[in-house]
CSV table of C-alpha atoms in Angstrom, one decimal:
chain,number,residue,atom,x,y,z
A,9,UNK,CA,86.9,81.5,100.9
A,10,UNK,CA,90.0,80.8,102.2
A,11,UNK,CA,92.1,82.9,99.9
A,12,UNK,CA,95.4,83.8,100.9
A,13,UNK,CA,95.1,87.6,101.1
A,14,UNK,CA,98.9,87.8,102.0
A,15,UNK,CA,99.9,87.1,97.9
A,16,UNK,CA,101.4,90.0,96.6
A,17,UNK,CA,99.8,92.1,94.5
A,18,UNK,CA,101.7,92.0,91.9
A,19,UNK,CA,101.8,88.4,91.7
A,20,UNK,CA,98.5,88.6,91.2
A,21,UNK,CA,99.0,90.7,88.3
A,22,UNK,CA,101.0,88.4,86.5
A,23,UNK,CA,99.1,85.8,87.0
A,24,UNK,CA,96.5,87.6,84.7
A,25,UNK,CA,99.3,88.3,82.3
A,26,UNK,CA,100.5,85.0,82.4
A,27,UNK,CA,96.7,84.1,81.7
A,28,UNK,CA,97.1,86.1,78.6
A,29,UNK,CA,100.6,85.0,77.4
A,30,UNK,CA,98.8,81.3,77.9
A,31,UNK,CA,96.0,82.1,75.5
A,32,UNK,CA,98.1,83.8,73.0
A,33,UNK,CA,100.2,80.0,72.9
A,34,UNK,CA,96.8,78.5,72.8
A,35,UNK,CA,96.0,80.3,69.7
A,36,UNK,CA,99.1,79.4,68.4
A,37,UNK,CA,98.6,75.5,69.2
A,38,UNK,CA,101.9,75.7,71.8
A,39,UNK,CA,101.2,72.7,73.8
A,40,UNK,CA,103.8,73.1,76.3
A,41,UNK,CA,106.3,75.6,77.7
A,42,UNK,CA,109.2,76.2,80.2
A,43,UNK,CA,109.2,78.8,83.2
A,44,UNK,CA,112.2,79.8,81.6
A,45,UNK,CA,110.3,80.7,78.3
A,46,UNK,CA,107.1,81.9,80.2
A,47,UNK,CA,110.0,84.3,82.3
A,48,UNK,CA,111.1,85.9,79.0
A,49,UNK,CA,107.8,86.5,77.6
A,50,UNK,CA,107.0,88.4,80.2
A,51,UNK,CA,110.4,89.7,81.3
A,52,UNK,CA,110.8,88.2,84.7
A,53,UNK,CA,113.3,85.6,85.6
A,54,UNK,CA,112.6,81.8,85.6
A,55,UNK,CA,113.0,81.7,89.3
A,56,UNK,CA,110.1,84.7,89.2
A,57,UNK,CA,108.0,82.3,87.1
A,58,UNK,CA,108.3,79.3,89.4
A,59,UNK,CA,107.9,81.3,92.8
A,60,UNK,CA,104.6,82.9,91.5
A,61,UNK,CA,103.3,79.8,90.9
A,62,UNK,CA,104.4,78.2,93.7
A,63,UNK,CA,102.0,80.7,96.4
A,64,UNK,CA,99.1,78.1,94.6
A,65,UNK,CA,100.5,74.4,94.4
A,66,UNK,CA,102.5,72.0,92.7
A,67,UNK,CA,102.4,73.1,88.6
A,68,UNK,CA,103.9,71.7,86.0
A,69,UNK,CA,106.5,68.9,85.9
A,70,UNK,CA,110.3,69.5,86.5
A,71,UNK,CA,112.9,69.5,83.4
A,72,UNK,CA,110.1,69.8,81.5
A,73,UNK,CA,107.4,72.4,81.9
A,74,UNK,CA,103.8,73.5,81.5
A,75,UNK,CA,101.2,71.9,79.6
A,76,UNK,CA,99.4,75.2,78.4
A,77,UNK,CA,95.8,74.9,78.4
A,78,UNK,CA,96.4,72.9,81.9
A,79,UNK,CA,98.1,75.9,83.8
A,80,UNK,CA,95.5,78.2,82.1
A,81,UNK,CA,92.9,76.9,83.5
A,82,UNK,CA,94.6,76.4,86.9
A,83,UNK,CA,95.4,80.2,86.2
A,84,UNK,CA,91.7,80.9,85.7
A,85,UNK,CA,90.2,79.3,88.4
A,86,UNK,CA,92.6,80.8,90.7
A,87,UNK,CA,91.7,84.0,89.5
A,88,UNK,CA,88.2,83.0,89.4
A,89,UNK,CA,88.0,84.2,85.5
A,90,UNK,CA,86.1,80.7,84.8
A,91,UNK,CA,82.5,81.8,85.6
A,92,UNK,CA,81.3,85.1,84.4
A,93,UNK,CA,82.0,88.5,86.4
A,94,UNK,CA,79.1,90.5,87.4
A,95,UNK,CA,80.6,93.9,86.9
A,96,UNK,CA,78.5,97.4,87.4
A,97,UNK,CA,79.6,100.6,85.9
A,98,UNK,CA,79.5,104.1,87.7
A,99,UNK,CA,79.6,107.1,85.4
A,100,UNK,CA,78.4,107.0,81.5
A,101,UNK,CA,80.6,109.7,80.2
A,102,UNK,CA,82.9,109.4,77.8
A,103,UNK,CA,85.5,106.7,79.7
A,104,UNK,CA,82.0,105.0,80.7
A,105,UNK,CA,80.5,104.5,77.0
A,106,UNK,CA,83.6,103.2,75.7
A,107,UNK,CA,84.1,100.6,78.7
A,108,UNK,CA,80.7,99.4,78.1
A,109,UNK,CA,81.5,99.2,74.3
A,110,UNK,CA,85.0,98.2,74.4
A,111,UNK,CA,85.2,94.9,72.9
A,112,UNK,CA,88.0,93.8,74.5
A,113,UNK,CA,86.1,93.4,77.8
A,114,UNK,CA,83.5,91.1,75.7
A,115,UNK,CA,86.3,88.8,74.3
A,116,UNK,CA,87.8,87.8,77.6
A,117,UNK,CA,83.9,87.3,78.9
A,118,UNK,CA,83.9,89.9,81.0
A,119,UNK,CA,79.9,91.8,80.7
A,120,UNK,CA,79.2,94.9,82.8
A,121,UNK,CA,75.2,94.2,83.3
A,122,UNK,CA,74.5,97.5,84.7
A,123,UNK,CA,75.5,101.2,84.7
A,124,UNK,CA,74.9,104.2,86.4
A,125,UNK,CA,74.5,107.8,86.5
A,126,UNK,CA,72.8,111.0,88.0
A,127,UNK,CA,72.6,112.8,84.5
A,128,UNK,CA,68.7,112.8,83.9
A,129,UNK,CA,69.3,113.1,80.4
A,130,UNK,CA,71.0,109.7,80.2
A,131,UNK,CA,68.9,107.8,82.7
A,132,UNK,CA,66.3,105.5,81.4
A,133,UNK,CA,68.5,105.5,77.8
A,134,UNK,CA,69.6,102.1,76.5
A,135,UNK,CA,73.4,101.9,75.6
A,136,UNK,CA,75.3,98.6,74.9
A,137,UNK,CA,72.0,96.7,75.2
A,138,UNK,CA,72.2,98.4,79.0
A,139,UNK,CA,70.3,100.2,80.2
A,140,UNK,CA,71.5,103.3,82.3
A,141,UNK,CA,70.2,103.4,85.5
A,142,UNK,CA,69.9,106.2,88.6
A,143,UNK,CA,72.6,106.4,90.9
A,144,UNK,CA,69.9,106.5,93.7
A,145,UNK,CA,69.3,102.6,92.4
A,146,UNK,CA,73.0,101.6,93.2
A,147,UNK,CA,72.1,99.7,96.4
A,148,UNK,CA,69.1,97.9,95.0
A,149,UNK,CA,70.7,96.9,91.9
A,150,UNK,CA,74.0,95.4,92.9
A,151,UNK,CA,72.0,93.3,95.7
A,152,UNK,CA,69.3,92.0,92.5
A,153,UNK,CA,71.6,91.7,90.5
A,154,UNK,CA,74.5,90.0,92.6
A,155,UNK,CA,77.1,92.7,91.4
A,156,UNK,CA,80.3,91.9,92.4
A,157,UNK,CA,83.0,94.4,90.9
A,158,UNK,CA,82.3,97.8,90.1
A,159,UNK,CA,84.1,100.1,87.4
A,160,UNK,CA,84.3,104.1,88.8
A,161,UNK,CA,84.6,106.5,85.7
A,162,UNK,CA,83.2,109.5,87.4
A,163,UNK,CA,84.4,112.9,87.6
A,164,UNK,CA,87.5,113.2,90.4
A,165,UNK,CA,85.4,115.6,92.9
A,166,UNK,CA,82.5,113.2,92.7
A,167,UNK,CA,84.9,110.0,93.3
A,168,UNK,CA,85.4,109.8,97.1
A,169,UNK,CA,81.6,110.4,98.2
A,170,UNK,CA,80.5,107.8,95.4
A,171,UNK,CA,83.2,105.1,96.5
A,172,UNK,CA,81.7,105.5,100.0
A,173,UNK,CA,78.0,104.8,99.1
A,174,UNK,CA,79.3,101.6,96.9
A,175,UNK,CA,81.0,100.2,99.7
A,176,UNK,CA,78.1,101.1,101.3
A,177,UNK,CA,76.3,98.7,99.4
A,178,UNK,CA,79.0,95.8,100.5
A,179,UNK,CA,80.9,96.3,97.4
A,180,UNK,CA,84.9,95.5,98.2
A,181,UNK,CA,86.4,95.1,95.0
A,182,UNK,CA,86.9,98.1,93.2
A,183,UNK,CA,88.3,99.2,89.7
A,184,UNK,CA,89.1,103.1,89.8
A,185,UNK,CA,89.8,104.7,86.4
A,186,UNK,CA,89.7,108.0,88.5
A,187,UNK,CA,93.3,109.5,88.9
A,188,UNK,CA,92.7,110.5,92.3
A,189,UNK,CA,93.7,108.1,95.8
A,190,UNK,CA,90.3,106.9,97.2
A,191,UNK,CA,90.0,106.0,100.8
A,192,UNK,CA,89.2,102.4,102.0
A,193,UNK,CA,88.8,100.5,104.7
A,194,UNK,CA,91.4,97.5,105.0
A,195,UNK,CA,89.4,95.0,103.3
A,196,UNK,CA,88.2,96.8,100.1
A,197,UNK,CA,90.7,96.1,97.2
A,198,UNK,CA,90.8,99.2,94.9
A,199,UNK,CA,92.7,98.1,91.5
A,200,UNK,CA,93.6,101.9,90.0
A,201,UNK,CA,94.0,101.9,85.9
A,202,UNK,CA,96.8,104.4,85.4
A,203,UNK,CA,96.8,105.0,81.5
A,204,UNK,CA,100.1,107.2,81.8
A,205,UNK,CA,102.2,104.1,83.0
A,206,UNK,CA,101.7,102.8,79.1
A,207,UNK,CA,103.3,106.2,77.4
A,208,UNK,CA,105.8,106.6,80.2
A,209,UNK,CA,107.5,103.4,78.9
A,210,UNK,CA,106.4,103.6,75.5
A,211,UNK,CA,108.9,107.2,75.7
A,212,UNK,CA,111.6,105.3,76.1
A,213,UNK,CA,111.2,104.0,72.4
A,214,UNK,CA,111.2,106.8,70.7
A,215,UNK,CA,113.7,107.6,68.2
B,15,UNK,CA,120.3,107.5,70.1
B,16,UNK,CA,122.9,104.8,71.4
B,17,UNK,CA,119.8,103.2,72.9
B,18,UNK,CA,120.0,99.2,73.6
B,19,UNK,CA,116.3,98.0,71.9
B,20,UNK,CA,117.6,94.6,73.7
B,21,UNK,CA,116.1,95.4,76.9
B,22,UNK,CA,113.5,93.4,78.0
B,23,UNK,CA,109.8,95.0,77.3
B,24,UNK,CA,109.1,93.9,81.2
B,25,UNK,CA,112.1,96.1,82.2
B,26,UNK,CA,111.1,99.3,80.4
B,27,UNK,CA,107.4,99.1,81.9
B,28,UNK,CA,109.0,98.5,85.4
B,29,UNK,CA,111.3,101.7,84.8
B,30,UNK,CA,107.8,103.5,84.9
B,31,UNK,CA,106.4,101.7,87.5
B,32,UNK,CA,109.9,102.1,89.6
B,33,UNK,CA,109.2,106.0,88.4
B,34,UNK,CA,105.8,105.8,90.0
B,35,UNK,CA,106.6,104.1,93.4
B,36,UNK,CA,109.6,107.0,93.8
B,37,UNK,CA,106.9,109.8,92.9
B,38,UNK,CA,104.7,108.6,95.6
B,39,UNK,CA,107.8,108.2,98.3
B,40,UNK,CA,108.7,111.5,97.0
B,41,UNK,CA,105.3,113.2,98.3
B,42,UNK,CA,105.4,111.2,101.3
B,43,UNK,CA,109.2,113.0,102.1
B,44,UNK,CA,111.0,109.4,102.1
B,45,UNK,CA,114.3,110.3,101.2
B,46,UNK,CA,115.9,106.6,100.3
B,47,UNK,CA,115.0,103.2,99.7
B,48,UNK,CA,116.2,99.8,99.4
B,49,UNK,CA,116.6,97.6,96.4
B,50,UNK,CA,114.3,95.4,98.9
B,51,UNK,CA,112.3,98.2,99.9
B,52,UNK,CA,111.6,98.7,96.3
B,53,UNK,CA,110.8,95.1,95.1
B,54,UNK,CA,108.1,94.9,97.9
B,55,UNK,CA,106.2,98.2,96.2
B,56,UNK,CA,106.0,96.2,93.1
B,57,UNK,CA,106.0,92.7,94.0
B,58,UNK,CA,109.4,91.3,92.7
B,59,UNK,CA,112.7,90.6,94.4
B,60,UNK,CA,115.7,93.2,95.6
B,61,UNK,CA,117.8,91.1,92.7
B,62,UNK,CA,115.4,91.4,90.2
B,63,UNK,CA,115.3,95.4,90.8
B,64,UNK,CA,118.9,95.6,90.7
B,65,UNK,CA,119.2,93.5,87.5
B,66,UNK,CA,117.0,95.7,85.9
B,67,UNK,CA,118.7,99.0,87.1
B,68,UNK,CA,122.1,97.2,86.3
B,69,UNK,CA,120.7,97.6,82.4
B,70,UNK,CA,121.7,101.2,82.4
B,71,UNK,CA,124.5,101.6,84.5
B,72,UNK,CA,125.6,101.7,88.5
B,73,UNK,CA,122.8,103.2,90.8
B,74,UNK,CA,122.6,103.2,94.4
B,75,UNK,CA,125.3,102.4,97.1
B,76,UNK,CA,126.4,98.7,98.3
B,77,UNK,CA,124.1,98.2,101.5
B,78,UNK,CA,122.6,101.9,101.8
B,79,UNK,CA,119.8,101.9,99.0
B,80,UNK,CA,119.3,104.7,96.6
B,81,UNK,CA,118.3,108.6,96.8
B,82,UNK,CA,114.7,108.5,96.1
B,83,UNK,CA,114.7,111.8,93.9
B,84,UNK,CA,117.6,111.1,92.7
B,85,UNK,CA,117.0,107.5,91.4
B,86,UNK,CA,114.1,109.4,89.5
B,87,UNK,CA,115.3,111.6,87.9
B,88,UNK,CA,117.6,109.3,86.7
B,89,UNK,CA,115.0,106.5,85.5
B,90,UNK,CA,113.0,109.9,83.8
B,91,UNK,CA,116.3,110.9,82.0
B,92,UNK,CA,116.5,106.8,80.5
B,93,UNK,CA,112.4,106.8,79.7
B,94,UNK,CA,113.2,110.3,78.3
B,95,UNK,CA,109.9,111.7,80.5
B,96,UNK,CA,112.1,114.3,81.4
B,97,UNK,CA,110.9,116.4,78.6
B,98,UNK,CA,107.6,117.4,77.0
B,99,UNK,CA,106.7,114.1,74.7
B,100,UNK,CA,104.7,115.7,71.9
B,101,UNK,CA,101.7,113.4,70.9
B,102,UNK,CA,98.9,113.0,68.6
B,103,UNK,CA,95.6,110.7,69.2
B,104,UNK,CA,93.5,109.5,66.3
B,105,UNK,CA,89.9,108.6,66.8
B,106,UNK,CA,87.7,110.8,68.7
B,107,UNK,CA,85.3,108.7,69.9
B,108,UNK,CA,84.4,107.6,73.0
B,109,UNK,CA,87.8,106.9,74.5
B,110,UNK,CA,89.4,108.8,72.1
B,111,UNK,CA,87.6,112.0,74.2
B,112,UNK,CA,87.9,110.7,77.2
B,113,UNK,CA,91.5,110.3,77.0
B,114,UNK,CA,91.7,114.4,75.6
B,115,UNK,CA,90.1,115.2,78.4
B,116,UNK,CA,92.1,112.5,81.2
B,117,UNK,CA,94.0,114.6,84.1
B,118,UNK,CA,95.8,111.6,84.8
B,119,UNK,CA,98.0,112.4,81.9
B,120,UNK,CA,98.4,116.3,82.6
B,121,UNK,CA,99.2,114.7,86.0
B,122,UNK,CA,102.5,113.4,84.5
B,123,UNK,CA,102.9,116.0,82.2
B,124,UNK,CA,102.1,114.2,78.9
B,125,UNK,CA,100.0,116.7,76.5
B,126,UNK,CA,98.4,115.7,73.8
B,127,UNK,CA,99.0,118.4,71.5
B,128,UNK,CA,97.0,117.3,68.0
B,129,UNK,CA,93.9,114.5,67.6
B,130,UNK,CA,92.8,113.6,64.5
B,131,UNK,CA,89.1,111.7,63.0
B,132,UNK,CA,87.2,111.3,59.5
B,133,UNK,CA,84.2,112.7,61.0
B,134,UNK,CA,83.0,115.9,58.4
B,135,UNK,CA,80.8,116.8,62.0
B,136,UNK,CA,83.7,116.2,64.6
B,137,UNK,CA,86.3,118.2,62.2
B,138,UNK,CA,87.5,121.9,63.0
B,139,UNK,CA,85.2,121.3,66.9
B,140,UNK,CA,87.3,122.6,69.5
B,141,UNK,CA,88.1,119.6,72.2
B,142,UNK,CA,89.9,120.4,75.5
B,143,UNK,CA,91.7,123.3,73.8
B,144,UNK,CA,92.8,121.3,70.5
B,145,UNK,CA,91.1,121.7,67.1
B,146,UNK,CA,90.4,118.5,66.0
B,147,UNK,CA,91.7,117.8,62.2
B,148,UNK,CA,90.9,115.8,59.5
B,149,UNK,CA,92.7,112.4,59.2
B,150,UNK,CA,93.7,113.5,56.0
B,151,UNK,CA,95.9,116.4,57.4
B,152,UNK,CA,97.9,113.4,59.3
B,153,UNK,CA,101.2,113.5,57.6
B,154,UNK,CA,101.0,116.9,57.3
B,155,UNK,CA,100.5,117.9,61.1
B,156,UNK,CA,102.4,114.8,62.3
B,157,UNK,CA,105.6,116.2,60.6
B,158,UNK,CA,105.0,120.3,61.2
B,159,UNK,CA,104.1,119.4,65.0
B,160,UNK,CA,107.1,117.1,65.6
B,161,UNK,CA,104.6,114.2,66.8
B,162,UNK,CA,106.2,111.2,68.9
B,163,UNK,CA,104.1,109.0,69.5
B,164,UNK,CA,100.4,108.2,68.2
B,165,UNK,CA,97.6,106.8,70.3
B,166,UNK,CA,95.1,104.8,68.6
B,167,UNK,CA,91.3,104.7,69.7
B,168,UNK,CA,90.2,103.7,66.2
B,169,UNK,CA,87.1,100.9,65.5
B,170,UNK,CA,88.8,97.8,65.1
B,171,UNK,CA,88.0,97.2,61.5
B,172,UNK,CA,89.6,100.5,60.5
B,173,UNK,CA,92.7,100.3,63.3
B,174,UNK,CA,95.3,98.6,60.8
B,175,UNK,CA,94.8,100.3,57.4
B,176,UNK,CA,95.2,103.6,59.6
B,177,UNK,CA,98.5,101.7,61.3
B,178,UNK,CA,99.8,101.3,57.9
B,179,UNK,CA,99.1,105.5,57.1
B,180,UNK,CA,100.5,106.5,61.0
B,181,UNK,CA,103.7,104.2,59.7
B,182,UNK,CA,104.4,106.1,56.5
B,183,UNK,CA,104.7,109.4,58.1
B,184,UNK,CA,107.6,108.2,60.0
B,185,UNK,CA,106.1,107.2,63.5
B,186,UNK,CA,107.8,104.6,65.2
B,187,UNK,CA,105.9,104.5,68.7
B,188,UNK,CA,102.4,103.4,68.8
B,189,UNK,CA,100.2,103.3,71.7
B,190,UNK,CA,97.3,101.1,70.9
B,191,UNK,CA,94.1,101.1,72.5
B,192,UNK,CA,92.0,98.6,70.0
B,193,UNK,CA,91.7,95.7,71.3
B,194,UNK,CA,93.5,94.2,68.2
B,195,UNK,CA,96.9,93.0,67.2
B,196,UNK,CA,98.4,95.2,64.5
B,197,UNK,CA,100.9,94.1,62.1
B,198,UNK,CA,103.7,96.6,62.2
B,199,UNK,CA,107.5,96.3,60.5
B,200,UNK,CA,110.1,95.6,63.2
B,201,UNK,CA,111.3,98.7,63.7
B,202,UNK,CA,108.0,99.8,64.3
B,203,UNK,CA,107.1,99.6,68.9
B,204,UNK,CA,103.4,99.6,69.4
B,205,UNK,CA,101.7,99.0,73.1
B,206,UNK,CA,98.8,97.5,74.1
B,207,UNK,CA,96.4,98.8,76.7
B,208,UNK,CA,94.2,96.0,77.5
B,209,UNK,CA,91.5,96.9,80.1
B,210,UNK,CA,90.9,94.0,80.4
B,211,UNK,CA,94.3,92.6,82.5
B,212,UNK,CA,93.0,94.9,85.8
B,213,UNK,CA,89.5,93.1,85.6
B,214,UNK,CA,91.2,89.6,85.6
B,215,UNK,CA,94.1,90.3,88.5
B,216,UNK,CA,90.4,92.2,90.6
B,217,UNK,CA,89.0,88.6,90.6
B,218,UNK,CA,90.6,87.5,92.4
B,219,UNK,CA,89.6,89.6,95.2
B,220,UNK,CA,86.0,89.5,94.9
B,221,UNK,CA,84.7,87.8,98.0
């Protein structure tokens, strides 16, 4: 593909917030905007702002800016955002149902086309228009189906022996809800959702 | 509280992700760690980390680094993580149980201690070890309890009129899970989880 896997992480990251900062201007009909604006919206430094986008190309014009919708969609094609993400779902208990409802997924056109579970009370039952399928399909569906991200909300002593069979299946990018370390090979990505970041700053706000 | 509400947003999350990288070094017996050292764990520059720990005073020695534990329990003392932060959830649904139920939070120590819903069949059901309560019982609890913070895992069409009820009781921290912007008074700090950022950065990886 010749990506450069050498980007850091994190600039990664913003990227996607950047992304969202963009659309939120969009919305507002902000045609253009500075680095230095960009920075403070998200609370990095110009310099930040101009380095991160440097990694991809020549942005934007100097003394002047951004055109929005112009470095959003250089954004999302970067990120590979502007085609639709074949995502599969691991585990349909609680966490799982309300991925595969939440709404937010569905209004940055993000669809998770298939889920999965061992529970024989839930296989073969329709939820979010999907529906749930045995884990013992995994391999066979993400190959049909062309999956190409998978979402883990399965119980933490299950996690490691179920991340092993979906790499299995030549999955390498990986989004773990699970608070638990998996172990990877080198060239799997695992992105882990930590929902306790969020009230360890939100702390700091209250009076 | 003598607390400076000028800070950057950004700078506050970082304090929790700083607070994250020194737990981990912490396990892993690392002792110190450079301004440099640091930045590379989360993908920003040594200056940029010691601007934002300049916020809130003098850290750290010239050309040594800091004290990993030390550092911590200094960035938990600013966050204010270094005591039990009462909160309350409202909407058991879906994520609303999933999040009663998510180790990741006993993990850091954060209890939920009260969860509330409008559901006559949910009400007075026993839910990792809390009752749940009628909605209507908000004020009441929220005040008797000494609730800090309220997460929100509400439908969307019901999210701000509930806002407006979580705001008269006197909560000023908000941690809001529906995928909606809410229209709060100034004084007022509410969080956004979107689920959606961690899909978008993941992408990019996808091969």
């Amino acid at each position: 593909m010749g990506r450069n896997q050498d980007i850091p992480k994190a600039v990664i990251k913003r990227l996607s917030l950047y992304s969202r900062v963009l659309q939120n201007l969009e919305i507002k009909n902000v045609q253009k905007v500075s680095s230095k604006e960009l920075g403070e919206l998200l609370g990095v430094n110009s310099a930040q702002v101009r380095k991160d986008l440097a990694y991809f190309g020549q942005f934007g014009v100097p003394g002047f800016g951004y055109y929005v919708s112009e470095l959003r969609s250089k954004i999302k094609k970067i990120l590979r955002t502007d085609r639709p993400l074949k995502i599969g779902l691991i585990g349909v208990g609680n966490l799982g149902s309300a991925l595969l409802s939440y709404t937010g997924f569905k209004k940055q056109g993000f669809h998770i086309i298939a889920a999965f579970d061992n529970d024989k009370r839930k296989i073969g039952k329709k939820h979010s228009d999907i529906i749930i399928q045995d884990i013992a399909n995994l391999e066979k569906t993400i190959k049909e189906k062309g999956i190409e991200i998978i979402i883990l909300t399965v119980p933490v002593e299950k996690a490691q022996e179920i991340t092993n069979n979906v790499i299995d299946t030549g999955i390498t990018t990986i989004l773990n809800f699970v608070p638990i370390r998996l172990i990877v090979p080198d060239y799997v990505r695992v992105h882990y959702v930590d929902l306790s970041i969020e009230i360890e700053s939100l702390s700091y706000y209250v009076k």
